PDB file of C-alpha atoms in Angstrom:
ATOM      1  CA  UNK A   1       0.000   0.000   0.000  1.00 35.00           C
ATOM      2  CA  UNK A   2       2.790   2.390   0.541  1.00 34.00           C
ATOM      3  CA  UNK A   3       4.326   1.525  -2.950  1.00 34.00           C
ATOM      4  CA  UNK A   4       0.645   2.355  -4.410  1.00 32.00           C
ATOM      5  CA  UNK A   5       0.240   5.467  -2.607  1.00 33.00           C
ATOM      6  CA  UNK A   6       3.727   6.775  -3.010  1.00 32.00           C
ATOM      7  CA  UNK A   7       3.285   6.453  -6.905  1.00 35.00           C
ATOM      8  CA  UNK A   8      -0.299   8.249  -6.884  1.00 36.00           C
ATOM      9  CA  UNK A   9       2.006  10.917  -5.069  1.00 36.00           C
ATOM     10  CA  UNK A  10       2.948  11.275  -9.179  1.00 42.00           C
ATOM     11  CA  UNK A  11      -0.395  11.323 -10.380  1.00 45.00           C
ATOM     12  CA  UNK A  12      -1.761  14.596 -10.743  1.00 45.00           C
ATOM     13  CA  UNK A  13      -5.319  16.195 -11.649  1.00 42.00           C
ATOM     14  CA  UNK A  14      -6.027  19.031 -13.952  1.00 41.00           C
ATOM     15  CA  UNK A  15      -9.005  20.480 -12.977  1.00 37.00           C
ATOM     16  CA  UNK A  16     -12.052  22.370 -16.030  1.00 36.00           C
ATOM     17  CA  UNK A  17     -12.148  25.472 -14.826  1.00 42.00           C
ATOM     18  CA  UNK A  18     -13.750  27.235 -17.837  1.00 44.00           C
ATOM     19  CA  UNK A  19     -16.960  26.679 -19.145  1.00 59.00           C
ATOM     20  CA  UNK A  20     -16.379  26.341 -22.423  1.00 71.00           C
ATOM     21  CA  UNK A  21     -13.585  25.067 -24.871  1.00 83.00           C
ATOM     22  CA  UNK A  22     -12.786  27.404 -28.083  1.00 90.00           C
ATOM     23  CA  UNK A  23     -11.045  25.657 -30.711  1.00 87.00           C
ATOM     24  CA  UNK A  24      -7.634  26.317 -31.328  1.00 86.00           C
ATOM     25  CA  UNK A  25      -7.068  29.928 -32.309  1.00 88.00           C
ATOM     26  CA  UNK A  26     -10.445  31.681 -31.116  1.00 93.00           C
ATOM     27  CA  UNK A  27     -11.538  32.800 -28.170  1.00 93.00           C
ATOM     28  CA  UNK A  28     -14.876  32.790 -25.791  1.00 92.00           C
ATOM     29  CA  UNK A  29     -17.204  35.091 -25.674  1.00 91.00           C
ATOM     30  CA  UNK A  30     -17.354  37.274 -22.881  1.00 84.00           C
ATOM     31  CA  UNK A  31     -21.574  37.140 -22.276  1.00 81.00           C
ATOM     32  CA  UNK A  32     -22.251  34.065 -24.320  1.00 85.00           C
ATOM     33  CA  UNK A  33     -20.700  30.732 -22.754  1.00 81.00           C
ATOM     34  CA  UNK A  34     -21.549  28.716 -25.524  1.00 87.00           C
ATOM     35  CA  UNK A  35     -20.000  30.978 -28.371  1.00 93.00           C
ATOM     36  CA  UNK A  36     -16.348  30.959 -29.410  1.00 95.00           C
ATOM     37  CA  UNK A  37     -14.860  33.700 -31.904  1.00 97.00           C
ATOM     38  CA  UNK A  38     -12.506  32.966 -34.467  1.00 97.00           C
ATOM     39  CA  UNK A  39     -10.235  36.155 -36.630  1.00 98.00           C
ATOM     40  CA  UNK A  40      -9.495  35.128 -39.486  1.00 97.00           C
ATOM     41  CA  UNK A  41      -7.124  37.432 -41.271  1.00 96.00           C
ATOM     42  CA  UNK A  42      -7.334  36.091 -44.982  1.00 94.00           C
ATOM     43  CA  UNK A  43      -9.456  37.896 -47.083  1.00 97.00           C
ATOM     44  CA  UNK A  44     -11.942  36.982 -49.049  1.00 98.00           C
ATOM     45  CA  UNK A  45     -15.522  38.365 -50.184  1.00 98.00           C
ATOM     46  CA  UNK A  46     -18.498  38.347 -48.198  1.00 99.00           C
ATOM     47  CA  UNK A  47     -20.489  34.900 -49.319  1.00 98.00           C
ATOM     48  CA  UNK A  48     -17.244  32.855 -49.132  1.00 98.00           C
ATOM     49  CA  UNK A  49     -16.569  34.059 -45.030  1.00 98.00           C
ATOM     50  CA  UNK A  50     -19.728  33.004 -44.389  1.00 98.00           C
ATOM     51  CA  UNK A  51     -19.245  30.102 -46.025  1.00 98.00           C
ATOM     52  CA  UNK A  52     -15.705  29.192 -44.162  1.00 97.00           C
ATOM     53  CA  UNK A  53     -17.718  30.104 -40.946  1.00 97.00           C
ATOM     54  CA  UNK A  54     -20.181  27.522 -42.178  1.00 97.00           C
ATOM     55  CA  UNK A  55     -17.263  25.143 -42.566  1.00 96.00           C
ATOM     56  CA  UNK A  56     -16.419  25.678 -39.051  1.00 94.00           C
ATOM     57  CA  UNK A  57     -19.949  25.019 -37.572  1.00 95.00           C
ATOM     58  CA  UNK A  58     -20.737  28.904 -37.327  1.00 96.00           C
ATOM     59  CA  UNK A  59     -22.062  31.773 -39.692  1.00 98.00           C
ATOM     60  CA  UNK A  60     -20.247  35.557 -39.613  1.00 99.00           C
ATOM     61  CA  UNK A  61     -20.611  36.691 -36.287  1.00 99.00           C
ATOM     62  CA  UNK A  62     -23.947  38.742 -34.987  1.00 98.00           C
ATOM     63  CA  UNK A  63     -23.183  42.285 -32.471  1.00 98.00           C
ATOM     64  CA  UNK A  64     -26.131  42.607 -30.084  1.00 95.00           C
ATOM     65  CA  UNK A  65     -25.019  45.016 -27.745  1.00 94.00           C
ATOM     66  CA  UNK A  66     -22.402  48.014 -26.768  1.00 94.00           C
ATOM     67  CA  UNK A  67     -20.401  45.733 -25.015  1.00 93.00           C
ATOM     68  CA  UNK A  68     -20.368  42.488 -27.765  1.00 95.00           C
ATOM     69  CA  UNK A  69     -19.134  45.506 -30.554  1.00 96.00           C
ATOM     70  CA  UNK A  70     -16.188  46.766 -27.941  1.00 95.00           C
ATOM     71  CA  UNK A  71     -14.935  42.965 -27.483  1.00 95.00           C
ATOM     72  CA  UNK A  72     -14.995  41.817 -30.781  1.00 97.00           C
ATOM     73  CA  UNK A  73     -12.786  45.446 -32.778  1.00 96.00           C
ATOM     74  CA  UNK A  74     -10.969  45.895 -29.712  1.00 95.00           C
ATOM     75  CA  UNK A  75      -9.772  41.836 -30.817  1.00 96.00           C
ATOM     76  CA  UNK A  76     -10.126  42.350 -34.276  1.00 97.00           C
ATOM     77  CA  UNK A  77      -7.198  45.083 -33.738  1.00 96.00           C
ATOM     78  CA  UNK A  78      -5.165  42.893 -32.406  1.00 94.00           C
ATOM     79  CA  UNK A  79      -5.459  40.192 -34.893  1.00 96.00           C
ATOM     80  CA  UNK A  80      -5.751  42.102 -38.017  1.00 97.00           C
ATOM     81  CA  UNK A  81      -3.073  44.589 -37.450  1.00 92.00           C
ATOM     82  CA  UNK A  82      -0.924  43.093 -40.145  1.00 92.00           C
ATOM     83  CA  UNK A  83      -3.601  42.699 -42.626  1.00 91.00           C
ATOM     84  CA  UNK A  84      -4.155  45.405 -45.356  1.00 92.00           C
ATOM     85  CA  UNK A  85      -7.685  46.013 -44.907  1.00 95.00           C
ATOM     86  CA  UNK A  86      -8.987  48.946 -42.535  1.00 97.00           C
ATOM     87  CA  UNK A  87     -12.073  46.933 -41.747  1.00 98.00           C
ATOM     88  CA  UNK A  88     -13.713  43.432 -41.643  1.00 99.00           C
ATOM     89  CA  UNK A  89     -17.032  41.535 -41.981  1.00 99.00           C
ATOM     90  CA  UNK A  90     -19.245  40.598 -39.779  1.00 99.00           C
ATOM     91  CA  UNK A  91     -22.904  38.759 -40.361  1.00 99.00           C
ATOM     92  CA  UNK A  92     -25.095  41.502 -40.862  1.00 99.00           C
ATOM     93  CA  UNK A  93     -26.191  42.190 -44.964  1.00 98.00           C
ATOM     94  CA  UNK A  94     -29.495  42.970 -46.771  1.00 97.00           C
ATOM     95  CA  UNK A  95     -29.381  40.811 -49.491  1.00 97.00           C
ATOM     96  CA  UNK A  96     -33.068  38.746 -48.969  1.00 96.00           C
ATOM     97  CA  UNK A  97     -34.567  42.316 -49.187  1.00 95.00           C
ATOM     98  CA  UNK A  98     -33.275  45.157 -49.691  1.00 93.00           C
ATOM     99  CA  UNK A  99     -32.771  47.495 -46.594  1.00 94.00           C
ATOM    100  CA  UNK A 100     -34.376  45.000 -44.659  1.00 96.00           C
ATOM    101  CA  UNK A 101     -30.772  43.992 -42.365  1.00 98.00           C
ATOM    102  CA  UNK A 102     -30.697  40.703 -40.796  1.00 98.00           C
ATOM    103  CA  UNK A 103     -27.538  38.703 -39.362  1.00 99.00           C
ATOM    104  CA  UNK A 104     -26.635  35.646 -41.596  1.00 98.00           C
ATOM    105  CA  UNK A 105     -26.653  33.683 -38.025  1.00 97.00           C
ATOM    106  CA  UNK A 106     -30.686  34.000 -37.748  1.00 97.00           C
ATOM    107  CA  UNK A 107     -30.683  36.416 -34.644  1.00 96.00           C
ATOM    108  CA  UNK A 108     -32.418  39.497 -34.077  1.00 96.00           C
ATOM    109  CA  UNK A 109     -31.269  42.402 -35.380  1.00 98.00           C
ATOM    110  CA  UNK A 110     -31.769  44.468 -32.688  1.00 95.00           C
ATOM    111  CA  UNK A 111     -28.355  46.489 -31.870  1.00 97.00           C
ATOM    112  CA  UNK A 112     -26.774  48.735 -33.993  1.00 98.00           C
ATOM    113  CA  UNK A 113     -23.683  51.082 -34.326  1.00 98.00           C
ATOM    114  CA  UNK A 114     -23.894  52.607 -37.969  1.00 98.00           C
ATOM    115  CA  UNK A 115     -21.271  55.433 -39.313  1.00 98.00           C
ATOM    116  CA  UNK A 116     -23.027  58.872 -40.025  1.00 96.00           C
ATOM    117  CA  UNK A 117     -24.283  58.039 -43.347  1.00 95.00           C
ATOM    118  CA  UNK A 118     -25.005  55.087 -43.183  1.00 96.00           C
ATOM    119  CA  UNK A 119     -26.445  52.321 -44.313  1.00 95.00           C
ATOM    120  CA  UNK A 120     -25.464  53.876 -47.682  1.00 85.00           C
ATOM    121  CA  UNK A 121     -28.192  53.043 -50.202  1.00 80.00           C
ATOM    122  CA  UNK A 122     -25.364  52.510 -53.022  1.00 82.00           C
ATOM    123  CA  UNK A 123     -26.117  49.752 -55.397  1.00 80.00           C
ATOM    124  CA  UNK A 124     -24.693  46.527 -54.399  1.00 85.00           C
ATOM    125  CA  UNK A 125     -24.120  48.134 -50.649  1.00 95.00           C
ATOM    126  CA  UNK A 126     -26.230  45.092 -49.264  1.00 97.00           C
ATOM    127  CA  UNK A 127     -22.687  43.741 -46.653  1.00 98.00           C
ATOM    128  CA  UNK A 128     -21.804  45.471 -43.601  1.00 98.00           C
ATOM    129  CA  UNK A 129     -18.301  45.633 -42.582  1.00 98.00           C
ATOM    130  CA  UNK A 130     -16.511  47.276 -39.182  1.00 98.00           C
ATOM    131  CA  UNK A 131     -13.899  50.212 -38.904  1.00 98.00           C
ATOM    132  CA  UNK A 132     -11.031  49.091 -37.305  1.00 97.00           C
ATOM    133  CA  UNK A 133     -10.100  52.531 -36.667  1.00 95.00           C
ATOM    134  CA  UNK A 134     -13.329  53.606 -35.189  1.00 96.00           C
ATOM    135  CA  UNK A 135     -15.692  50.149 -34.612  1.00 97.00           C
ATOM    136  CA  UNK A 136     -18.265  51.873 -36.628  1.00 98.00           C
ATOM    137  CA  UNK A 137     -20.752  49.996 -39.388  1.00 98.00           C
ATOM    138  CA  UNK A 138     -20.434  50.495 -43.183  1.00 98.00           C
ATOM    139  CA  UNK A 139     -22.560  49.001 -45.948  1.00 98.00           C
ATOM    140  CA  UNK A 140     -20.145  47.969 -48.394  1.00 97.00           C
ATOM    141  CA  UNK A 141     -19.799  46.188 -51.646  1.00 97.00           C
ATOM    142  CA  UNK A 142     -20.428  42.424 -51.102  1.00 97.00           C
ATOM    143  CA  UNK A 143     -17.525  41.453 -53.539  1.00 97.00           C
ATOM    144  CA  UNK A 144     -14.971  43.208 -51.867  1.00 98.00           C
ATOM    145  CA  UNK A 145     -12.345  40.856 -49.865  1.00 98.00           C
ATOM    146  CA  UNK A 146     -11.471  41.377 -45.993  1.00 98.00           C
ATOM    147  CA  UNK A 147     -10.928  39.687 -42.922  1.00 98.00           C
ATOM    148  CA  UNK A 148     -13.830  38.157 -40.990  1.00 99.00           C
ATOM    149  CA  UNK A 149     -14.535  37.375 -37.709  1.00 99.00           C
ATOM    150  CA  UNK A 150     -16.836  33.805 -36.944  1.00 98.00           C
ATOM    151  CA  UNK A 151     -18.994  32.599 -34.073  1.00 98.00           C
ATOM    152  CA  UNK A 152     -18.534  29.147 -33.568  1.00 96.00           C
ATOM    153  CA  UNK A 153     -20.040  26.948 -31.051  1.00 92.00           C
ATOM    154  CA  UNK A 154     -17.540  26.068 -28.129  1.00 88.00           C
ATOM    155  CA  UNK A 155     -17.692  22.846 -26.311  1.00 79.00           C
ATOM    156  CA  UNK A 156     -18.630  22.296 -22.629  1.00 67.00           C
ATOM    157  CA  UNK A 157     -15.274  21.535 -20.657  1.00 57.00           C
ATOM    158  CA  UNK A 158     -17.327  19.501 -18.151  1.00 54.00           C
ATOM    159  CA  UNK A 159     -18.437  16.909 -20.319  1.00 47.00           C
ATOM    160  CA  UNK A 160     -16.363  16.679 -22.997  1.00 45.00           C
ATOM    161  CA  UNK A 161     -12.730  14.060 -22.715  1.00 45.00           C
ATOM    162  CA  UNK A 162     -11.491  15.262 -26.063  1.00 50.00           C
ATOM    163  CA  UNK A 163      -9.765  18.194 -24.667  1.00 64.00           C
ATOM    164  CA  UNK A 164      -7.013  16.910 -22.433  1.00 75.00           C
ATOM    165  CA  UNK A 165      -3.796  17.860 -23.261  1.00 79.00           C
ATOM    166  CA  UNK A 166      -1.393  15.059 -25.182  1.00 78.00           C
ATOM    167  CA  UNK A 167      -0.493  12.081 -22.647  1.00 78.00           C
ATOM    168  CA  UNK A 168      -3.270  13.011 -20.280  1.00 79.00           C
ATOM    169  CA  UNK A 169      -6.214  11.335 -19.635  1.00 80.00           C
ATOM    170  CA  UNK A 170      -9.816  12.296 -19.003  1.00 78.00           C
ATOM    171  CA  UNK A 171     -12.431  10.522 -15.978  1.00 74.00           C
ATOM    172  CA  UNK A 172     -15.626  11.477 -16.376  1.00 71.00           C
ATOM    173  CA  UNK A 173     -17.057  11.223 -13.061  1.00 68.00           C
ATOM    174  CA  UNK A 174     -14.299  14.102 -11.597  1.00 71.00           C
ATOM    175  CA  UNK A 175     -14.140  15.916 -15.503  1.00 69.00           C
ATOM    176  CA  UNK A 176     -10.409  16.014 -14.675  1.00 78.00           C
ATOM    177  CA  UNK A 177      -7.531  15.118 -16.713  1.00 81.00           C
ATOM    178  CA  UNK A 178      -4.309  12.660 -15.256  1.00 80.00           C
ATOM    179  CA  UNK A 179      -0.921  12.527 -15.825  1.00 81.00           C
ATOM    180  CA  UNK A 180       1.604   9.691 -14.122  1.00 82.00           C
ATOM    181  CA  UNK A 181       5.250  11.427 -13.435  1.00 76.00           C
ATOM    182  CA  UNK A 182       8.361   9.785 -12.549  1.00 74.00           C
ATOM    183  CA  UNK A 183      11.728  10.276 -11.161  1.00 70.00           C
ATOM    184  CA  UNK A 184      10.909  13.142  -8.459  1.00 71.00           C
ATOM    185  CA  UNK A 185      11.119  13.464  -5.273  1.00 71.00           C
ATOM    186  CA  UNK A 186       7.738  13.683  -3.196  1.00 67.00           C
ATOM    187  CA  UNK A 187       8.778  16.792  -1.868  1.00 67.00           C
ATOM    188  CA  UNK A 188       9.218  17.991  -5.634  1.00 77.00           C
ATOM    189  CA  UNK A 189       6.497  16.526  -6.929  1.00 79.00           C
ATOM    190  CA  UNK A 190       3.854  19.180  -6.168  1.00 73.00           C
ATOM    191  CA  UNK A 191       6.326  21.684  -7.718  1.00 75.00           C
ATOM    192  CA  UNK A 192       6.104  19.481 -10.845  1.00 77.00           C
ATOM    193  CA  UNK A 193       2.510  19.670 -10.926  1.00 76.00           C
ATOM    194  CA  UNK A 194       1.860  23.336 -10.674  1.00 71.00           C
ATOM    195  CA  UNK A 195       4.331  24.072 -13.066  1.00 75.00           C
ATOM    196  CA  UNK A 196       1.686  21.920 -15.347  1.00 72.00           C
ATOM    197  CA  UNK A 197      -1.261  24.073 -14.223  1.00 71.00           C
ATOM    198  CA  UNK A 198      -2.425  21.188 -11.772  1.00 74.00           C
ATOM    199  CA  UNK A 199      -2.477  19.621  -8.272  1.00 73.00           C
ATOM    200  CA  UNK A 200      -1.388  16.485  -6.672  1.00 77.00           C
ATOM    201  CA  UNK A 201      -4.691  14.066  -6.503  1.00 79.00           C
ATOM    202  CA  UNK A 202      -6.698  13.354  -4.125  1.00 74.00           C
ATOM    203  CA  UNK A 203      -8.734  10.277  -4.528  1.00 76.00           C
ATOM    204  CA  UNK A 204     -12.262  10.798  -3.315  1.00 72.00           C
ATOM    205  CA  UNK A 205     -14.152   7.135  -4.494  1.00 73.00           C
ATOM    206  CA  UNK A 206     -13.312   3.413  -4.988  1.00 74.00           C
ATOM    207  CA  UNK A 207     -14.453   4.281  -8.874  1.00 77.00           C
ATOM    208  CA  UNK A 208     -11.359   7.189  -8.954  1.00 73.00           C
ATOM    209  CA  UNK A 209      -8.736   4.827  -7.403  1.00 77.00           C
ATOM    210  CA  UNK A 210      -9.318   2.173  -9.669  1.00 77.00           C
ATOM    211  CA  UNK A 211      -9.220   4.805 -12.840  1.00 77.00           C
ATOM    212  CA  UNK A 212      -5.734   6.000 -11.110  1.00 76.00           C
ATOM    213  CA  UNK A 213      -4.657   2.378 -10.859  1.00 77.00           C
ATOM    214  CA  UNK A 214      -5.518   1.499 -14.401  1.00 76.00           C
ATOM    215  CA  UNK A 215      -3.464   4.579 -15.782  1.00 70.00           C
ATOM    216  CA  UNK A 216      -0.627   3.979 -13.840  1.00 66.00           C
ATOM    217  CA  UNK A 217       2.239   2.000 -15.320  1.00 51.00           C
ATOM    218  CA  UNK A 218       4.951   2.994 -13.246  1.00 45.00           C
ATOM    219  CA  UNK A 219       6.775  -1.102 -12.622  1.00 40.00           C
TER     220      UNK A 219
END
């Protein structure tokens, strides 16, 4: 028994804080825990982006508040400041009826932050694109190519065992992740695992120390 619990000592838990998982590359939204947001910097016209948001499981992403327009150009700064373009898609367009603006994602479109002047009413004006510079709206030509931003569904980090990091391994029952470690001292071994982002475990069930046993191959 000593020998077992000295090599649990090794074992150590990574616990899901967040509630949701973004893929690689985007991040969560700040008032909507299901909703990730990718920035993608290659530009293309507007049918296509919301076609490569499609591809991801998404549609060009929807502004419904203040707060949702600040979060997404204060990031869009960031990850379009080496791109060419001064401004980048988003969902909203009028191209079922004309000035009649929807979001491509279905929601209502309820919030708005339009440049003086606009919506322009210039022919083929029907896709709305965001100042970098300023975060304002602008009805632009559909055809024209910039950078996009998606919303993409994120994935509950209490359920889902996909998301451990390599050589780790998920238990349901605790949503934690495990890694064995060898060749430390117990006194280093904590050390070890907060330098992962973890703990030492604790085993709390019969169901726990048998999922610890079965990962363990420490001889």
């Amino acid at each position: 028994m000593l020998k077992f619990l000295a090599i649990l000592a090794f074992i150590n838990v990574l616990l899901s804080e967040a509630s949701v998982i973004c893929p690689t590359g985007s991040v969560p939204s700040l008032n909507d825990n299901s909703l990730c947001y990718s920035f993608l910097s290659s530009s293309t016209e507007f049918l296509n982006a919301e076609q490569l948001c499609a591809d991801l499981g998404g549609h060009l992403a929807s502004i419904d508040s203040a707060f949702t327009d600040t979060f997404l150009n204060q990031k869009a700064e960031t990850s379009f400041k080496n791109s060419n373009s001064s401004d980048f898609w988003v969902g909203a367009n009028d191209l079922a009826s004309s000035g009649v603006w929807t979001w491509t994602d279905g929601k209502p479109f309820a919030f708005t932050d339009w440049a003086q002047g606009e919506p322009a009413n210039d022919a083929g004006s029907d896709c709305v694109s965001v100042q970098l510079a300023n975060g304002l709206w602008k009805a632009q030509n559909c055809y024209q190519r910039k950078p996009f931003i998606c919303a993409i569904p994120g994935t509950d980090a209490k359920t889902c065992p996909l998301y451990c990091p390599s050589e780790w391994a998920f238990f349901n029952q605790t949503s934690s992740c495990y890694k064995v470690f060898f060749d430390a001292k117990w006194n280093d071994a904590e050390a070890v695992c907060v330098s992962q982002g973890s703990h030492l475990t604790s085993v709390h069930s019969d169901a726990e120390n048998v999922f610890v046993a079965s990962n363990n191959s420490y001889q």
